[in-house]
Tab-separated table of C-alpha atoms in Angstrom:
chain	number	residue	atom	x	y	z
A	204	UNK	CA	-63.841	116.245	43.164
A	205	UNK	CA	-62.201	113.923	45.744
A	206	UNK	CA	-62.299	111.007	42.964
A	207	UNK	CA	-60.890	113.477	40.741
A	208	UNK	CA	-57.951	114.297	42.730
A	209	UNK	CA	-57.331	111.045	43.937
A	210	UNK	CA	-57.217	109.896	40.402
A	211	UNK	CA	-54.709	112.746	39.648
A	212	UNK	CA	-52.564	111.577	42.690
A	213	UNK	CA	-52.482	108.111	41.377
A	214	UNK	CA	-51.164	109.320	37.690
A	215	UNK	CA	-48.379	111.591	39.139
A	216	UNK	CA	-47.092	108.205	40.962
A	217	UNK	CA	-47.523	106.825	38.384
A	218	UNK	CA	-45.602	109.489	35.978
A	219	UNK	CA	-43.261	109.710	38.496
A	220	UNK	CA	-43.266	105.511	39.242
A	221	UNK	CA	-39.336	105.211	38.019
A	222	UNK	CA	-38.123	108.597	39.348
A	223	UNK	CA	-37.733	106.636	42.590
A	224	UNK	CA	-35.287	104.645	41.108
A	225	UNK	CA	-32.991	107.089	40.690
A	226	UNK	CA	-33.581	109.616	43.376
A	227	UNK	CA	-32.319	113.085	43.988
A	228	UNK	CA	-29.778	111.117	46.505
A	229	UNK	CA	-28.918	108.936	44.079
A	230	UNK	CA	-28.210	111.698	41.366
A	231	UNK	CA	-26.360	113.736	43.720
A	232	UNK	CA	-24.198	110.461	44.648
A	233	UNK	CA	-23.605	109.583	41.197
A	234	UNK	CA	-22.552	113.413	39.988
A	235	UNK	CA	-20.134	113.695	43.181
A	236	UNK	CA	-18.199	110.123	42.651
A	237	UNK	CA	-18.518	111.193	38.392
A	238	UNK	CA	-16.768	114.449	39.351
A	239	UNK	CA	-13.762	112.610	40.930
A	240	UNK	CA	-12.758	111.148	37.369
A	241	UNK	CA	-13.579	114.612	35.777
A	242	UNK	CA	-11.875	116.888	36.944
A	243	UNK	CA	-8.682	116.578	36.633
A	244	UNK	CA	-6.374	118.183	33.605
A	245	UNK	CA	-5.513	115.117	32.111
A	246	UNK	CA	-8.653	113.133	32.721
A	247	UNK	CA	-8.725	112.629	28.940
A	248	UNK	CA	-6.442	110.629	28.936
A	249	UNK	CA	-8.007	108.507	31.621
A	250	UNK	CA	-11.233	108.649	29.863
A	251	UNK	CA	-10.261	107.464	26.737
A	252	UNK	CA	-8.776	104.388	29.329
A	253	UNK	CA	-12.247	104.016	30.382
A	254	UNK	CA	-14.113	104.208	27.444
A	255	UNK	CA	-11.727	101.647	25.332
A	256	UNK	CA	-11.772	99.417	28.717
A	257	UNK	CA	-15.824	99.181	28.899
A	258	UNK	CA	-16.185	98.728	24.924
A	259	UNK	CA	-13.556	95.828	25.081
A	260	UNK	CA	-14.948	94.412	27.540
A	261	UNK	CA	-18.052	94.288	25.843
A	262	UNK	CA	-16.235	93.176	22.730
A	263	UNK	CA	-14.896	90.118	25.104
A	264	UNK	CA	-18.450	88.956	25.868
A	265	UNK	CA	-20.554	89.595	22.666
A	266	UNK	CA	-17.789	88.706	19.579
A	267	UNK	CA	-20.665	90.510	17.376
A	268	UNK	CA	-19.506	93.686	18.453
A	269	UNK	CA	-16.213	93.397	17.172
A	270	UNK	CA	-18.279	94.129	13.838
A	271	UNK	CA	-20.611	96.944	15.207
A	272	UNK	CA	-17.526	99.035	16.109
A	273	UNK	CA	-15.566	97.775	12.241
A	274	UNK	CA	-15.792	101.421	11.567
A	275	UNK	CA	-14.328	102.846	14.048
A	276	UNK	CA	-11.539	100.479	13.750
A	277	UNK	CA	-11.959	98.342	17.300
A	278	UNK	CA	-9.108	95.956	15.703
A	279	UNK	CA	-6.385	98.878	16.870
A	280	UNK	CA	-7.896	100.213	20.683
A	281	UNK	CA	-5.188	102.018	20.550
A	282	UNK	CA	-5.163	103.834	17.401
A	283	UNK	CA	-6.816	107.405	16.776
A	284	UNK	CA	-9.970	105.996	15.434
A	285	UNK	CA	-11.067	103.845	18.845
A	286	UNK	CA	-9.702	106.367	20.939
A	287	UNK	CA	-11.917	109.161	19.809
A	288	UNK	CA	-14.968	107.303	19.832
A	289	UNK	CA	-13.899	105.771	22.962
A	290	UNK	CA	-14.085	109.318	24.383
A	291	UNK	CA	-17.367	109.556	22.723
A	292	UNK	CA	-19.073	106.801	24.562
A	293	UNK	CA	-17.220	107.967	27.832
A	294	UNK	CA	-18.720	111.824	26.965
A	295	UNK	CA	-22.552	110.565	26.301
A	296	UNK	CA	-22.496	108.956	30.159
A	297	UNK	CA	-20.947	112.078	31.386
A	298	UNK	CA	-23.692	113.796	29.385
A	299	UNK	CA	-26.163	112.083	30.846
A	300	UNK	CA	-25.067	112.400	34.438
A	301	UNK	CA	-25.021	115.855	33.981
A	302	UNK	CA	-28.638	116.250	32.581
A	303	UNK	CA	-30.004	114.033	35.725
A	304	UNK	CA	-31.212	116.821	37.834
A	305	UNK	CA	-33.061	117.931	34.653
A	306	UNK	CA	-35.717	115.386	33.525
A	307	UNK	CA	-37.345	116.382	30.576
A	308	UNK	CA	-33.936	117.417	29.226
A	309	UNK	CA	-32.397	114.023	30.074
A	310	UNK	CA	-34.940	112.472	28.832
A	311	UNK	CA	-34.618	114.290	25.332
A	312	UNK	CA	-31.134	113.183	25.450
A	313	UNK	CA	-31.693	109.890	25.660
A	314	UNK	CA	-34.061	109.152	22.899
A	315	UNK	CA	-32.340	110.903	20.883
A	316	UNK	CA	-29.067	108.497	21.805
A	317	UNK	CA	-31.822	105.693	21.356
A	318	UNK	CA	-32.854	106.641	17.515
A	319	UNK	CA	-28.726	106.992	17.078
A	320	UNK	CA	-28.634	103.059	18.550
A	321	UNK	CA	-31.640	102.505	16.585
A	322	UNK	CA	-30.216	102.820	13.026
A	323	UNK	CA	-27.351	100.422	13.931
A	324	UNK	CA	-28.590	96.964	12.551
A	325	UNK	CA	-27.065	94.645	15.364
A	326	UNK	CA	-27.353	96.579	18.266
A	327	UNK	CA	-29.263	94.459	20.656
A	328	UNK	CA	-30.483	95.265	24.809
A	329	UNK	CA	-28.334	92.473	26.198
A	330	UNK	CA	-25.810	94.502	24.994
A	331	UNK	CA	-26.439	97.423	26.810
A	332	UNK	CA	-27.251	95.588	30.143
A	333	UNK	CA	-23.546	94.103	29.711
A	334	UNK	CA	-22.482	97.731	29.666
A	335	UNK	CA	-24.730	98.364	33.189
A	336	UNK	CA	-22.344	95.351	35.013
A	337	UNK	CA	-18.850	96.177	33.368
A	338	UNK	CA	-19.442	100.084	34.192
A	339	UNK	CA	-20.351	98.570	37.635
A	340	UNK	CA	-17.200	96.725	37.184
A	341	UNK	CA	-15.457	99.251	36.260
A	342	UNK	CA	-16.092	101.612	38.580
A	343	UNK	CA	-15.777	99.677	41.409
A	344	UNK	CA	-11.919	99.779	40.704
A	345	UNK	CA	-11.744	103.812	40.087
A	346	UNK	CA	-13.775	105.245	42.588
A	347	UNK	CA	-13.193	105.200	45.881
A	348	UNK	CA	-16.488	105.401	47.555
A	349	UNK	CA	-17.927	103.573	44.809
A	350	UNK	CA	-22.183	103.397	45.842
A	351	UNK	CA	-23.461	100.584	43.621
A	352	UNK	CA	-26.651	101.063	44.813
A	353	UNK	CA	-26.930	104.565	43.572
A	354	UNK	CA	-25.010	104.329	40.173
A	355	UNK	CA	-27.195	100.931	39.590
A	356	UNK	CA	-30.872	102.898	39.933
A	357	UNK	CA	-29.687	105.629	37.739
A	358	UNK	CA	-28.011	103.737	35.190
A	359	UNK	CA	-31.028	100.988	34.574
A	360	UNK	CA	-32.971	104.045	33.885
A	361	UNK	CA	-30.492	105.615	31.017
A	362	UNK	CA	-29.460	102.703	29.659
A	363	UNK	CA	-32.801	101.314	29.565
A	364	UNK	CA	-34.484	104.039	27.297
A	365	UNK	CA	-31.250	104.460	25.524
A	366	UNK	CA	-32.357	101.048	24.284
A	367	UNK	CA	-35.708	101.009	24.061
A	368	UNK	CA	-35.932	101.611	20.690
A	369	UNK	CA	-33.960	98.431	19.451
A	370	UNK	CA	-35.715	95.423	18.096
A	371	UNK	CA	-34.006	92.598	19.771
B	17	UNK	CA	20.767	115.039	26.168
B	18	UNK	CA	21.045	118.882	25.395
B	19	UNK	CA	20.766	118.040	21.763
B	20	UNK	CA	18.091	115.758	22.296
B	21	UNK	CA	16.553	118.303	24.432
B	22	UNK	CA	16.636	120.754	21.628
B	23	UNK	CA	15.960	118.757	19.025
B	24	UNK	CA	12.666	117.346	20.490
B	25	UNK	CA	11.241	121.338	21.214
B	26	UNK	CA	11.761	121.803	17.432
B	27	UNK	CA	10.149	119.234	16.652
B	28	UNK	CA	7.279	119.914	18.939
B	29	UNK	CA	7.589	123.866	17.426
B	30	UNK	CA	6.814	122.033	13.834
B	31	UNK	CA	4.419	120.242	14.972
B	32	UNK	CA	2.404	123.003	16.533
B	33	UNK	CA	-0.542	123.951	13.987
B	34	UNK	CA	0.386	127.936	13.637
B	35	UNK	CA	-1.214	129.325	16.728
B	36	UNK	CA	-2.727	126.762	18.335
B	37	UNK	CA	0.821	125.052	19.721
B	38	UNK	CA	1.300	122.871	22.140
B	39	UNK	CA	1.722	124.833	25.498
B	40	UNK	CA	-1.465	126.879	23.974
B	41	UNK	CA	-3.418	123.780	23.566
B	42	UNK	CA	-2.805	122.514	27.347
B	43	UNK	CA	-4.083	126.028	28.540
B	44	UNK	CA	-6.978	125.704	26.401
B	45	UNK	CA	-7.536	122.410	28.000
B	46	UNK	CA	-7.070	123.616	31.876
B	47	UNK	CA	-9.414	126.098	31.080
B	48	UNK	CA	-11.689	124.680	29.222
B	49	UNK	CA	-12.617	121.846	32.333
B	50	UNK	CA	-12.903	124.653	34.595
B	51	UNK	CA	-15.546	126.548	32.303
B	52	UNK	CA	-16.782	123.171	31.573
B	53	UNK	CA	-17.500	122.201	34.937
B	54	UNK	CA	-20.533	119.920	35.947
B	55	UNK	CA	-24.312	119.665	36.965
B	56	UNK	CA	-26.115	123.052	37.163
B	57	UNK	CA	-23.159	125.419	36.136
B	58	UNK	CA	-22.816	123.554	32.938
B	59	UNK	CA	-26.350	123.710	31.829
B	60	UNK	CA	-26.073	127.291	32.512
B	61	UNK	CA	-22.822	127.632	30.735
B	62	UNK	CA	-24.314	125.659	27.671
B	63	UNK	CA	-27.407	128.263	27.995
B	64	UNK	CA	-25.688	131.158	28.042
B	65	UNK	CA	-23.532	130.476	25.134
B	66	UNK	CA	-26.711	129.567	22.882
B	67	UNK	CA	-28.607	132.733	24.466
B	68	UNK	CA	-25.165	134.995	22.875
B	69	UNK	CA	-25.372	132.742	19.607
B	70	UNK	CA	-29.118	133.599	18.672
B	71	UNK	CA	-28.175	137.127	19.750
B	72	UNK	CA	-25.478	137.106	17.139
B	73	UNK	CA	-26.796	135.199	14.190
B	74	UNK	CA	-31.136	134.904	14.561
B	75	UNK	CA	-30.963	133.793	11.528
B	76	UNK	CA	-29.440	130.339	12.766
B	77	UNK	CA	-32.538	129.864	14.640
B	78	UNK	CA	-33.805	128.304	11.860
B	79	UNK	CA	-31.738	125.487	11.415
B	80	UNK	CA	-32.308	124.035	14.944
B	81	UNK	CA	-36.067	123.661	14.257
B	82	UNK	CA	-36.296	120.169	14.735
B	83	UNK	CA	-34.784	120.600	18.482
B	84	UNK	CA	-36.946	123.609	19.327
B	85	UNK	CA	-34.775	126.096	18.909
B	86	UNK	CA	-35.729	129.369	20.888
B	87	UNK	CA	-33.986	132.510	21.767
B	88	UNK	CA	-34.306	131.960	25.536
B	89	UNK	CA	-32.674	127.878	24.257
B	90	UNK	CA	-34.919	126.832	27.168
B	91	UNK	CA	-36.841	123.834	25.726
B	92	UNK	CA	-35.752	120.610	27.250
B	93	UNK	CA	-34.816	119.226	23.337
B	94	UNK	CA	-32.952	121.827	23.025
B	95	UNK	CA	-31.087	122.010	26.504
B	96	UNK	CA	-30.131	118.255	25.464
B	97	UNK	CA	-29.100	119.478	21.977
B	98	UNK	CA	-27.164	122.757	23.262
B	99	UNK	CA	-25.561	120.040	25.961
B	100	UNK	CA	-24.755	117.258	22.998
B	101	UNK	CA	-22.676	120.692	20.891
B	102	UNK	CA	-20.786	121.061	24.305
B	103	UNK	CA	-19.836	117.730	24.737
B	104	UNK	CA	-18.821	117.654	20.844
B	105	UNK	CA	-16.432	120.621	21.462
B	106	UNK	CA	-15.041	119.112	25.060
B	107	UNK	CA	-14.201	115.716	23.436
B	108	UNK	CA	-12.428	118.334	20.959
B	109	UNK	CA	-10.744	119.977	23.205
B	110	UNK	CA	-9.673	116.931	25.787
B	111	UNK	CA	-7.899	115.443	22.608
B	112	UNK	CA	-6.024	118.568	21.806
B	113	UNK	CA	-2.793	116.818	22.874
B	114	UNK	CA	-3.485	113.481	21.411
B	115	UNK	CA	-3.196	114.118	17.271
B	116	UNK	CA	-4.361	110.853	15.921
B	117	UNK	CA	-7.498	110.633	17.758
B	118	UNK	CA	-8.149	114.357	17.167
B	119	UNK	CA	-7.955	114.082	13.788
B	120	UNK	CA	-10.573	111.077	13.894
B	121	UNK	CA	-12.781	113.241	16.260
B	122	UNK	CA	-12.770	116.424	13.720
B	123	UNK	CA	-13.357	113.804	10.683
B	124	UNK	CA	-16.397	112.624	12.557
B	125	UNK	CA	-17.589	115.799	13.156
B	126	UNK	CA	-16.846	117.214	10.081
B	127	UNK	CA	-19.177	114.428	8.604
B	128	UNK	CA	-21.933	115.263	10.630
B	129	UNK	CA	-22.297	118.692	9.512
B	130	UNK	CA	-21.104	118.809	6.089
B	131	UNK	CA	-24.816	118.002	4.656
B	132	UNK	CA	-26.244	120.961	6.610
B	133	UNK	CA	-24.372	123.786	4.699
B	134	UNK	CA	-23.679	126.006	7.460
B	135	UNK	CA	-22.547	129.339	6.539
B	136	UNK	CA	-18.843	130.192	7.819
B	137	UNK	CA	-20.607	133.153	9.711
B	138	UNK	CA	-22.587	130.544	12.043
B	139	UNK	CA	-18.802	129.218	12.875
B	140	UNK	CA	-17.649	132.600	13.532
B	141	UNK	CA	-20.360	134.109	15.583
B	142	UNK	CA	-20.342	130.483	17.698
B	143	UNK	CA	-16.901	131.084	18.332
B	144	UNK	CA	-17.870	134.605	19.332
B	145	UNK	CA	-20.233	133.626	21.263
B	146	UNK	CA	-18.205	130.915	23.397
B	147	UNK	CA	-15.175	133.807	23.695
B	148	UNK	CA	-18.185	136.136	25.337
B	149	UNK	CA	-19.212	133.341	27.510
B	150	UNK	CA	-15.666	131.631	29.073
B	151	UNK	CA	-14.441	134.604	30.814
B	152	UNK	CA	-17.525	134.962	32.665
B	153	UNK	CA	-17.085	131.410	33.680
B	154	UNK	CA	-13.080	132.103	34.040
B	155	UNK	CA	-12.357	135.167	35.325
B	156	UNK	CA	-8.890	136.830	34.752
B	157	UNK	CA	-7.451	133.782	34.279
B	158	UNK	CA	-8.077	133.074	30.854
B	159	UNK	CA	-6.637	133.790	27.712
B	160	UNK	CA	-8.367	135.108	24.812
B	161	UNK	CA	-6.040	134.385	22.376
B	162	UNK	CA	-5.220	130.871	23.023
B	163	UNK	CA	-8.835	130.277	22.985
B	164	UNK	CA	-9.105	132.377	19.517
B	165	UNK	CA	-6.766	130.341	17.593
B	166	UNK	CA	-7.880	126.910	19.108
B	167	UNK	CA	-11.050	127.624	18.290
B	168	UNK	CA	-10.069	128.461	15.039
B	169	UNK	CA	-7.881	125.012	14.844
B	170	UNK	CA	-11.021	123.062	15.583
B	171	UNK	CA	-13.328	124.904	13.438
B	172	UNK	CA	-11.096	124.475	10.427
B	173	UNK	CA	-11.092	120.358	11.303
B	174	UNK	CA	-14.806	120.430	11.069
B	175	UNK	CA	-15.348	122.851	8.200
B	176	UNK	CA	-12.403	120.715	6.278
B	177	UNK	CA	-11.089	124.311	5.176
């Protein structure tokens, strides 16, 4: 029985191995300091800024992704096309900061943002773990109590399964 | 400047789609943030509006299948698929007041349902749904018929009629 329960102690670390990562202080951190860009009326406006800065930056580093975003017409960040989708990417990390206190919902989320990524020949992790430093980056300029630490162990964990269904 | 002045509001009058004008379309978007809101309320929020839809139309049950559709909407897939509709309608909604990427927002939507024939009276009874839901969130201080014909404005961009 002891054996038994010891085992069962060991899995639920286990289960629960990268939850530490991202703990509930670390969620709560990351929701409060998300909330400050949120709120606001016209914080779609300063979203869309956001979005179009990260996904240019991006664009900056890997040229290929000047191609992945073609359809959404990355040549004109300023035009209707970028901007929405812009918005889009900005909307799917709000999403996901707001799911963190839920688990099994999150995770739900996020593979099904990882068979969307998954479909789109090109799409590679280095990618992704660019996005991880210039949101880093990024924030660190919009946020005033900006806590790396905290937005770092959340964010390896959403932007790792987000991307754990691409090949390369 | 008066004539410029005037000039510029009638442009602004033509430009307004019927109801859903411009001074309607920043009240929508106040409002809609503070329904919105974050965390726990939101997932509630997102619940609650689901919970009305089945209610409504129990029929539409069926054609969330794949994300475990229930009429409590408590199954994690489908708290992350009730949450993804929300976040559909708030990137909507935040671009009220900025046309060109609005338009490329409905498009985009508009493509994403158009192979899964929805009935108009899914659209209606969601709409119904989210006008039973905001004022519980809101309070007084919300207005039904802003939020009637903006719904109505985005509905039409994803229907395409």
């Amino acid at each position: 029985m002891l054996r038994v329960l010891v085992l069962l102690g060991l899995a639920a670390v286990m289960v629960n191995g990268d939850q530490y990562c991202c703990s509930a202080e670390d969620r709560h951190i990351v929701q409060d300091q998300w909330d400050h860009i949120w709120t606001d009326t016209e914080s779609s406006q300063v979203r869309v800024t956001l979005g179009r800065e990260i996904l240019l930056a991006l664009a900056k580093e890997y040229a290929e992704v000047n191609d992945l975003f073609k359809d959404v017409d990355i040549a004109h960040p300023e035009g209707g096309k970028f901007s929405a989708h812009a918005l889009r990417i900005i909307n799917a990390i709000d999403f996901n900061i707001n799911l963190l206190d839920d688990p099994e919902a999150l995770d739900a989320a996020l593979d099904h943002l990882a068979d969307q990524h998954k479909v789109r020949t090109g799409v590679k992790k280095v990618h992704f773990q660019k996005i991880g430093e210039i949101l880093n980056n990024v924030l660190i300029h919009v946020l005033d109590n900006y806590n790396a630490l905290a937005w770092k162990a959340c964010f390896k964990g959403i932007l790792g399964k987000i991307s754990s269904k691409l090949q390369a | 400047m008066k004539v410029l002045v005037f000039v510029v509001a009638l442009m602004a009058v033509a430009l307004a789609d019927e109801e859903c004008d411009t001074l309607t379309r920043l009240k929508v978007k106040a409002q809609w943030i503070e329904a919105y809101s974050h965390g726990a309320a939101r997932h509630a929020f997102a619940q609650a509006i689901w919970r009305a839809m089945f209610k409504l139309s129990p029929d539409s049950l069926d054609l969330f299948k794949r994300v475990h559709a229930s009429k409590e909407a408590d199954h994690p897939e489908f708290i992350a698929h009730a949450n993804r509709v929300l976040a559909g309608l708030d990137i909507s909604i935040s671009l009220l007041d900025q046309p060109e990427a609005l338009k490329a927002e409905l498009e985009h939507l508009q493509d994403q349902h158009k192979e899964r024939h929805i009935p108009d009276e899914y659209y209606e009874n969601f709409g119904k749904a989210l006008l039973h839901v905001l004022p519980a969130q809101l309070g007084r201080c919300w207005d039904k018929e802003a939020w009637s014909h903006c719904y109505d404005f985005i509905v039409h961009g994803i229907r395409g009629h």
